[in-house]
């Protein structure tokens, strides 16, 4: 099926493989009149591009975005916005080796099982480069949210098991790990150096916080806001878990400790705590939305591993190339992008939740 | 928006409120020729119905299903299967109290914010009774999977923090907690008694195992099998987290410990371990699919809590009624149902993944 | 696939067979706060029910609707509205004859080819009774449109080739043909009597006019308003053609005769003519929407016809039973219903067409 | 909403404006293993490109397609196929005049009403150039159908009211009108010369015939094959009507003349006539699928017309530029493309119609 389209009213379709001509996305359903230029997109792509530090892949790719449609005189027109990043560094590498076996932890085997053959150059469609389309589309959604006073911010909560202890929000832009705790970042640095020397890799946890979200977004039953966030985040390669609010800890809590009491504050209903993570019954409650995603260690490691080849023989392999010892820092902006896509779609949908919204809207339109 | 429809080719639409005339589901896209009768559905509904033990709500409801369409001469016809459970015990309770305030941990507040008013009788659409439609539809999906040699089994992995230690697969049907460990179940019994005496509630973790799944189901990018499982499971009320395979533990692992090595066994490709949980790159890899869901404690507790009323005053409330001190045991079958729905849809979609599948299928059809 | 669900934000799912337990529909995505009761639905169902005149089937069925969910204290709640008409007159007729052969002009053969067997009782799912769900759902959409000042009215434009000559709008409720021309209706009466005596049947053309439609509804490219109207109308059994505005006559016109000139009238942009039928580039232009649908003659005729039986033999058959000599009059309300469903969905979608719509909407929501 | 995506399993998303950087399409859900190269696409684009004869626009554009993803080693990989035609002849024309008023018969006014402003360069997204994406995607669908022994062929049935009389199938490639009747084509030539001299334009009717279609494609109720064909064809700009089989003539027929009798032929069930047009109950019946589409005259004419400008004044305009005096010949291939997209999607969906299809498919997959 068509697995590369996401969203209902605000809908994106991504395309492209690691070593093809480029990677792109079509954003359809973006409202008209949003000021938009390539720089709005590029600043987000720059946060995921390779080669930002010694802790990510050393490949050099500028990942420069081009807007091909949907923007006129500096504003979105309401029609599809096509964006592309042409692959500049398609080197004529020899992939014959990798073509012949299944890399552990990768999608090589499952693509072969599903499609009968695969584009083995750098992972093809299952490569992390696929997230370029997500980030480019998410940049538009984030800009829309900003104009509604809603912010989305993710960061590394832990890497290799080393957790943020003291939150210092601004610090996350000061270290290569997007970690809002300089001391923890320093520890990660040492841990990473050790793992890299062992030709090994590490995982982590990304936390995302949405501020300024109005109550009411998300639909009962299957289109719950947290269900769609879970899908969006779990659809990012390497993500193995998702939890919102108190998450897995809720399984050990009691009703009395886990419930968030309501109280009045400045004439508004607020919650005394936020174990719910900003969503009740699948609908945003006006509090911050807070969730976490578990990122597995990069499967590509240079140390020797067991696997099988296409001839059906057990073999030992060492994955060569310039791989990320950790994906976490580059995935932070991908989490923000996917979050924004879900929020925008839910906010649009919510505009039709009440009959008076429709009558008010159309009463002056004739 | 229409949040009550789930699935693409195999599509279900649920309806009904806690205290309305009934709860139902329409299953559309079910293939023709599947033997089906009400008993096939009822046995699953019986596992979620109230009053099964002293650890679940003491309300008495038989939840008897009726098939209204889509089955003829004992087989599905390929057209929509409408099923309904009429609510028998709609008592003329006085809901005026609950109508006046927002229960902590419930969707009362968010429904009011979204829709301008709500059906306050027993939670209305956000009640756990909504899952009747999911289980009835899931029963059909499970029957389809069985005919393909695929089994779906969930159980309580932990309740109130007490975890299964020694797996005894059959034991899960021998205790009221669906816990495959008699000793752990005994501990839960004691813990539950204590919490119930405190007019409190508890949560837990449900684990689900799918056996016999062929490789190839799930679509790259956004329609990954694990992403759709996450959405399906997170869309169940009270679920706060989802993880597959090593899940959140992957965040602390390294590539070398987390990767699953491939090897040949009896002429087939298998994995030495299953940290991936049966899905690589969003596509089933032929191993068991294993995931977990975190269930929050029942928000309805009789002990006193803070909240606000619709007049905007801070008040203290005690939620009366016959509530489940734990939802986990009754949610086990809901998890199985949602899992089966996702798998069936993915398996159907995968039938069009290769051009030769189409030419083979149609070559004898003319 | 799931072919019984229609619409995107305002979504309906129908179910039921001619001779099953009932026919129903689930309407999901209906805004909260619309006053709704069974009488709002029943008055539309009464216009399609059998036995209204000697020119429609003489079966007697009251087709009484019951609302099972989604309405509370007289208003829609925003959650799914389930409606059902239980089949009262399922007579234990002997269908063994019809089960054995394929009725010409019916879906018997194609259902057998598709599903391997079929529910042969009265056409099963392909029966005209399936439209009960459409009309019930459409009644809600029509009520929504009315509250926005939009009216939908269809009528028989021609029956058996006899066309309306002088439009008399009110007259359409005065004759059994929904024909707004008493003289033409009289001619149809005579023609019909003759055809009925011959055990034959006749077709016709239904025209539909939408007044009060604001400009802007419909999406460019594939979700054009007229494209969705065409799908909606062509999805009604027995409809063989759809045209909007000048329709097929446009094929013989020139640009100068077919273009609608714009001009100012009372400070508003209007069109001097309406060859476009109220839609330009797939988007409503603020004029009346006018389209026509071709209805084929009822395929069930008592006169002798050739066909084949399931044993593969050529046979002659006479279709017994109480069939409509013409479907046109009963299809008029079905056309109105499908039209309203398309319009409501397009109007909802259009509420997100501009960025300032979103910022205006949410600026007071926090 | 996202109006630029079409199809369910086989899904396409188009983008691009008349005078933007390019026009493109992403085809998602195409099965793996289909041999595909740019020439497969180009030959269809060449049939719609401008400047093919003096009866179409004299603009010169090569419309050269590039495949950017989804094909590897000459075969589709199962992942999204991105195709683009870069606009070569974006001349720095002065559009300030056209920007200031609404062209009759065009979408200028409705785009302005919907989005608040528009890309006025050559019609922007509502330009006929948008069909490049449809044709490129349709070329893939046609190639898929060919490998299943199914052919799709459209032609001009009438232009300016001049109809094909004697069908000469091969002749349609011998005249600039795609008309399978040399004599009729000659008449059209004379008629067109006259209208062009008058600075006027003309419309016509396109007929499409599908041969080799197996029975069983199309879903009951809303996803009927003919309903989806109607939507697909009506979504092409300038199409004002759609009819299948006997179409509008059915409205004047009787059951006895319009029903197609079944009979046995060489051990197969066939129909003696084909008034149904190959579809019964929304499902293909194994006969040829035959339908017609009404094309309006090109709205851009150089002769003087009334309209209004954005200042709200009544003005007279003459649309300058190199416009098609008729769209029909170039639209023929667009009709074929849209038809193929619908058929492929329906054929894929039909593969899941029976439970034994699933069990057969998966029994050897484990």
mmCIF file of C-alpha atoms in Angstrom, chain C residues 147-363:
data_model
loop_
_atom_site.group_PDB
_atom_site.id
_atom_site.type_symbol
_atom_site.label_atom_id
_atom_site.label_comp_id
_atom_site.label_asym_id
_atom_site.label_seq_id
_atom_site.Cartn_x
_atom_site.Cartn_y
_atom_site.Cartn_z
ATOM 1 C CA UNK C 147 -29.009 25.921 9.414
ATOM 2 C CA UNK C 148 -26.453 27.496 7.078
ATOM 3 C CA UNK C 149 -29.141 28.746 4.688
ATOM 4 C CA UNK C 150 -28.447 26.155 2.011
ATOM 5 C CA UNK C 151 -31.234 24.128 0.385
ATOM 6 C CA UNK C 152 -31.047 20.967 -1.700
ATOM 7 C CA UNK C 153 -33.996 20.040 -3.905
ATOM 8 C CA UNK C 154 -34.250 17.307 -6.520
ATOM 9 C CA UNK C 155 -37.111 16.289 -8.775
ATOM 10 C CA UNK C 156 -37.909 14.112 -11.751
ATOM 11 C CA UNK C 157 -36.944 16.016 -14.871
ATOM 12 C CA UNK C 158 -38.108 13.277 -17.197
ATOM 13 C CA UNK C 159 -39.621 9.799 -16.953
ATOM 14 C CA UNK C 160 -39.766 7.409 -19.871
ATOM 15 C CA UNK C 161 -38.564 10.240 -22.081
ATOM 16 C CA UNK C 162 -41.415 12.565 -21.078
ATOM 17 C CA UNK C 163 -39.846 15.799 -19.941
ATOM 18 C CA UNK C 164 -40.887 18.595 -17.639
ATOM 19 C CA UNK C 165 -41.808 21.544 -19.823
ATOM 20 C CA UNK C 166 -43.094 24.275 -17.541
ATOM 21 C CA UNK C 167 -41.468 24.343 -14.133
ATOM 22 C CA UNK C 168 -43.939 24.602 -11.274
ATOM 23 C CA UNK C 169 -41.758 24.101 -8.235
ATOM 24 C CA UNK C 170 -44.509 23.286 -5.724
ATOM 25 C CA UNK C 171 -46.230 20.832 -8.049
ATOM 26 C CA UNK C 172 -43.499 18.265 -7.446
ATOM 27 C CA UNK C 173 -45.105 17.294 -4.154
ATOM 28 C CA UNK C 174 -48.544 16.960 -5.758
ATOM 29 C CA UNK C 175 -47.981 13.979 -8.007
ATOM 30 C CA UNK C 176 -46.517 10.524 -7.389
ATOM 31 C CA UNK C 177 -43.581 11.247 -9.719
ATOM 32 C CA UNK C 178 -41.975 14.223 -7.916
ATOM 33 C CA UNK C 179 -42.426 16.050 -11.198
ATOM 34 C CA UNK C 180 -42.708 19.855 -11.090
ATOM 35 C CA UNK C 181 -45.142 20.001 -14.028
ATOM 36 C CA UNK C 182 -48.691 18.693 -13.657
ATOM 37 C CA UNK C 183 -49.168 18.244 -17.376
ATOM 38 C CA UNK C 184 -46.028 16.212 -17.848
ATOM 39 C CA UNK C 185 -46.958 14.162 -14.788
ATOM 40 C CA UNK C 186 -50.282 13.374 -16.401
ATOM 41 C CA UNK C 187 -48.511 12.145 -19.536
ATOM 42 C CA UNK C 188 -46.187 9.987 -17.443
ATOM 43 C CA UNK C 189 -49.216 8.476 -15.751
ATOM 44 C CA UNK C 190 -50.567 7.274 -19.069
ATOM 45 C CA UNK C 191 -47.200 6.085 -20.314
ATOM 46 C CA UNK C 192 -46.565 4.220 -17.078
ATOM 47 C CA UNK C 193 -49.935 2.489 -17.180
ATOM 48 C CA UNK C 194 -49.093 1.181 -20.627
ATOM 49 C CA UNK C 195 -45.656 -0.064 -19.651
ATOM 50 C CA UNK C 196 -46.986 -1.680 -16.501
ATOM 51 C CA UNK C 197 -49.564 -3.528 -18.559
ATOM 52 C CA UNK C 198 -46.701 -4.795 -20.714
ATOM 53 C CA UNK C 199 -44.941 -6.011 -17.547
ATOM 54 C CA UNK C 200 -42.125 -3.644 -18.495
ATOM 55 C CA UNK C 201 -40.403 -0.762 -16.671
ATOM 56 C CA UNK C 202 -39.059 2.711 -17.404
ATOM 57 C CA UNK C 203 -36.222 5.110 -16.476
ATOM 58 C CA UNK C 204 -35.807 8.850 -16.246
ATOM 59 C CA UNK C 205 -33.704 11.838 -15.328
ATOM 60 C CA UNK C 206 -33.427 13.465 -11.918
ATOM 61 C CA UNK C 207 -32.308 17.061 -11.633
ATOM 62 C CA UNK C 208 -30.956 18.565 -8.418
ATOM 63 C CA UNK C 209 -30.648 22.235 -7.502
ATOM 64 C CA UNK C 210 -28.677 23.614 -4.546
ATOM 65 C CA UNK C 211 -29.449 27.161 -3.518
ATOM 66 C CA UNK C 212 -27.567 29.383 -1.084
ATOM 67 C CA UNK C 213 -24.200 27.700 -1.503
ATOM 68 C CA UNK C 214 -21.271 29.975 -0.603
ATOM 69 C CA UNK C 215 -18.295 30.193 -2.955
ATOM 70 C CA UNK C 216 -15.162 28.277 -2.007
ATOM 71 C CA UNK C 217 -16.256 24.704 -1.315
ATOM 72 C CA UNK C 218 -14.435 21.927 -3.159
ATOM 73 C CA UNK C 219 -10.732 21.246 -3.485
ATOM 74 C CA UNK C 220 -8.564 21.586 -6.579
ATOM 75 C CA UNK C 221 -7.448 18.580 -8.561
ATOM 76 C CA UNK C 222 -9.018 15.280 -7.419
ATOM 77 C CA UNK C 223 -11.424 16.469 -4.731
ATOM 78 C CA UNK C 224 -13.340 18.821 -6.985
ATOM 79 C CA UNK C 225 -16.857 19.423 -5.784
ATOM 80 C CA UNK C 226 -18.364 18.183 -9.040
ATOM 81 C CA UNK C 227 -16.121 15.107 -9.070
ATOM 82 C CA UNK C 228 -17.316 14.173 -5.607
ATOM 83 C CA UNK C 229 -20.928 14.855 -6.557
ATOM 84 C CA UNK C 230 -20.469 12.602 -9.585
ATOM 85 C CA UNK C 231 -19.094 9.805 -7.436
ATOM 86 C CA UNK C 232 -21.830 10.215 -4.846
ATOM 87 C CA UNK C 233 -24.606 10.133 -7.419
ATOM 88 C CA UNK C 234 -23.107 7.403 -9.606
ATOM 89 C CA UNK C 235 -22.726 5.246 -6.488
ATOM 90 C CA UNK C 236 -26.522 5.038 -6.258
ATOM 91 C CA UNK C 237 -27.662 1.819 -7.907
ATOM 92 C CA UNK C 238 -29.357 2.297 -11.336
ATOM 93 C CA UNK C 239 -27.664 5.636 -12.078
ATOM 94 C CA UNK C 240 -25.902 5.503 -15.458
ATOM 95 C CA UNK C 241 -24.934 9.118 -16.068
ATOM 96 C CA UNK C 242 -24.124 12.431 -14.391
ATOM 97 C CA UNK C 243 -23.809 15.908 -15.860
ATOM 98 C CA UNK C 244 -23.437 19.338 -14.309
ATOM 99 C CA UNK C 245 -24.554 22.659 -15.724
ATOM 100 C CA UNK C 246 -24.735 22.443 -19.505
ATOM 101 C CA UNK C 247 -23.306 18.916 -19.234
ATOM 102 C CA UNK C 248 -23.253 16.887 -22.434
ATOM 103 C CA UNK C 249 -24.632 19.869 -24.343
ATOM 104 C CA UNK C 250 -21.355 21.654 -23.611
ATOM 105 C CA UNK C 251 -19.741 19.241 -26.040
ATOM 106 C CA UNK C 252 -21.635 20.943 -28.880
ATOM 107 C CA UNK C 253 -21.270 24.513 -27.632
ATOM 108 C CA UNK C 254 -18.522 27.036 -28.283
ATOM 109 C CA UNK C 255 -16.488 28.986 -25.771
ATOM 110 C CA UNK C 256 -18.507 32.098 -26.498
ATOM 111 C CA UNK C 257 -21.854 30.375 -25.917
ATOM 112 C CA UNK C 258 -20.772 28.222 -22.998
ATOM 113 C CA UNK C 259 -18.736 30.684 -20.904
ATOM 114 C CA UNK C 260 -20.644 32.445 -18.139
ATOM 115 C CA UNK C 261 -19.831 36.148 -18.113
ATOM 116 C CA UNK C 262 -19.222 37.701 -14.704
ATOM 117 C CA UNK C 263 -20.886 40.939 -13.725
ATOM 118 C CA UNK C 264 -21.446 43.027 -10.622
ATOM 119 C CA UNK C 265 -24.881 42.969 -9.021
ATOM 120 C CA UNK C 266 -25.623 44.691 -5.705
ATOM 121 C CA UNK C 267 -21.914 44.857 -4.999
ATOM 122 C CA UNK C 268 -21.430 41.137 -5.502
ATOM 123 C CA UNK C 269 -19.841 39.182 -8.329
ATOM 124 C CA UNK C 270 -22.464 37.096 -10.134
ATOM 125 C CA UNK C 271 -22.627 35.179 -13.402
ATOM 126 C CA UNK C 272 -24.967 36.227 -16.226
ATOM 127 C CA UNK C 273 -25.663 32.600 -17.077
ATOM 128 C CA UNK C 274 -24.925 29.323 -15.272
ATOM 129 C CA UNK C 275 -23.651 26.853 -17.858
ATOM 130 C CA UNK C 276 -21.031 25.900 -15.324
ATOM 131 C CA UNK C 277 -23.726 24.626 -12.948
ATOM 132 C CA UNK C 278 -22.306 26.475 -9.965
ATOM 133 C CA UNK C 279 -18.812 25.018 -9.978
ATOM 134 C CA UNK C 280 -15.674 26.499 -11.578
ATOM 135 C CA UNK C 281 -12.388 24.614 -11.352
ATOM 136 C CA UNK C 282 -14.035 22.185 -8.951
ATOM 137 C CA UNK C 283 -14.905 24.942 -6.457
ATOM 138 C CA UNK C 284 -18.396 26.319 -5.791
ATOM 139 C CA UNK C 285 -18.796 29.772 -7.327
ATOM 140 C CA UNK C 286 -21.756 31.003 -5.288
ATOM 141 C CA UNK C 287 -24.362 30.344 -8.012
ATOM 142 C CA UNK C 288 -26.915 27.559 -7.808
ATOM 143 C CA UNK C 289 -25.430 24.128 -8.220
ATOM 144 C CA UNK C 290 -27.417 22.263 -10.876
ATOM 145 C CA UNK C 291 -26.819 18.734 -12.070
ATOM 146 C CA UNK C 292 -28.685 15.795 -13.582
ATOM 147 C CA UNK C 293 -28.553 12.039 -13.156
ATOM 148 C CA UNK C 294 -29.750 9.380 -15.620
ATOM 149 C CA UNK C 295 -31.724 6.561 -14.017
ATOM 150 C CA UNK C 296 -32.038 3.282 -15.858
ATOM 151 C CA UNK C 297 -35.335 1.376 -16.058
ATOM 152 C CA UNK C 298 -35.910 -1.071 -13.199
ATOM 153 C CA UNK C 299 -34.204 -4.271 -14.289
ATOM 154 C CA UNK C 300 -36.817 -6.470 -12.591
ATOM 155 C CA UNK C 301 -39.587 -6.984 -15.129
ATOM 156 C CA UNK C 302 -42.182 -9.708 -15.206
ATOM 157 C CA UNK C 303 -41.976 -10.122 -18.973
ATOM 158 C CA UNK C 304 -39.882 -13.062 -20.178
ATOM 159 C CA UNK C 305 -36.107 -12.590 -20.523
ATOM 160 C CA UNK C 306 -33.102 -14.709 -21.492
ATOM 161 C CA UNK C 307 -30.463 -15.547 -18.964
ATOM 162 C CA UNK C 308 -28.274 -18.382 -17.700
ATOM 163 C CA UNK C 309 -28.495 -20.458 -14.565
ATOM 164 C CA UNK C 310 -25.705 -21.517 -12.247
ATOM 165 C CA UNK C 311 -25.529 -24.887 -14.003
ATOM 166 C CA UNK C 312 -24.436 -22.971 -17.101
ATOM 167 C CA UNK C 313 -27.609 -23.416 -19.134
ATOM 168 C CA UNK C 314 -29.419 -20.819 -21.207
ATOM 169 C CA UNK C 315 -32.896 -20.327 -19.744
ATOM 170 C CA UNK C 316 -35.884 -17.957 -19.948
ATOM 171 C CA UNK C 317 -37.158 -16.240 -16.816
ATOM 172 C CA UNK C 318 -39.896 -13.929 -15.603
ATOM 173 C CA UNK C 319 -38.940 -11.954 -12.485
ATOM 174 C CA UNK C 320 -41.796 -12.319 -10.047
ATOM 175 C CA UNK C 321 -42.541 -10.141 -7.074
ATOM 176 C CA UNK C 322 -43.723 -6.620 -6.372
ATOM 177 C CA UNK C 323 -41.205 -4.468 -8.223
ATOM 178 C CA UNK C 324 -41.118 -0.766 -8.952
ATOM 179 C CA UNK C 325 -42.123 -0.089 -12.548
ATOM 180 C CA UNK C 326 -39.952 2.982 -12.171
ATOM 181 C CA UNK C 327 -37.297 3.850 -9.579
ATOM 182 C CA UNK C 328 -37.098 7.546 -10.403
ATOM 183 C CA UNK C 329 -39.612 8.971 -7.898
ATOM 184 C CA UNK C 330 -38.148 7.075 -4.948
ATOM 185 C CA UNK C 331 -34.575 7.926 -6.031
ATOM 186 C CA UNK C 332 -35.222 11.682 -5.875
ATOM 187 C CA UNK C 333 -34.683 11.846 -2.125
ATOM 188 C CA UNK C 334 -31.628 9.595 -2.404
ATOM 189 C CA UNK C 335 -30.084 12.110 -4.799
ATOM 190 C CA UNK C 336 -30.799 14.913 -2.322
ATOM 191 C CA UNK C 337 -29.227 12.893 0.476
ATOM 192 C CA UNK C 338 -26.026 12.079 -1.386
ATOM 193 C CA UNK C 339 -25.726 15.688 -2.518
ATOM 194 C CA UNK C 340 -26.021 16.989 1.025
ATOM 195 C CA UNK C 341 -23.355 14.569 2.256
ATOM 196 C CA UNK C 342 -20.900 15.850 -0.331
ATOM 197 C CA UNK C 343 -21.680 19.499 0.373
ATOM 198 C CA UNK C 344 -21.319 19.222 4.151
ATOM 199 C CA UNK C 345 -17.959 17.504 3.849
ATOM 200 C CA UNK C 346 -16.711 20.106 1.365
ATOM 201 C CA UNK C 347 -17.923 22.989 3.526
ATOM 202 C CA UNK C 348 -16.154 21.552 6.571
ATOM 203 C CA UNK C 349 -12.943 21.038 4.667
ATOM 204 C CA UNK C 350 -13.044 24.578 3.313
ATOM 205 C CA UNK C 351 -12.879 25.947 6.876
ATOM 206 C CA UNK C 352 -9.140 25.206 6.863
ATOM 207 C CA UNK C 353 -8.331 26.753 3.485
ATOM 208 C CA UNK C 354 -6.613 29.871 4.809
ATOM 209 C CA UNK C 355 -4.085 30.417 7.559
ATOM 210 C CA UNK C 356 -6.029 33.350 8.992
ATOM 211 C CA UNK C 357 -9.049 31.072 9.427
ATOM 212 C CA UNK C 358 -6.932 28.993 11.819
ATOM 213 C CA UNK C 359 -5.385 31.857 13.718
ATOM 214 C CA UNK C 360 -8.774 33.593 14.051
ATOM 215 C CA UNK C 361 -10.378 30.398 15.277
ATOM 216 C CA UNK C 362 -7.778 29.565 17.910
ATOM 217 C CA UNK C 363 -6.922 33.034 19.152
#
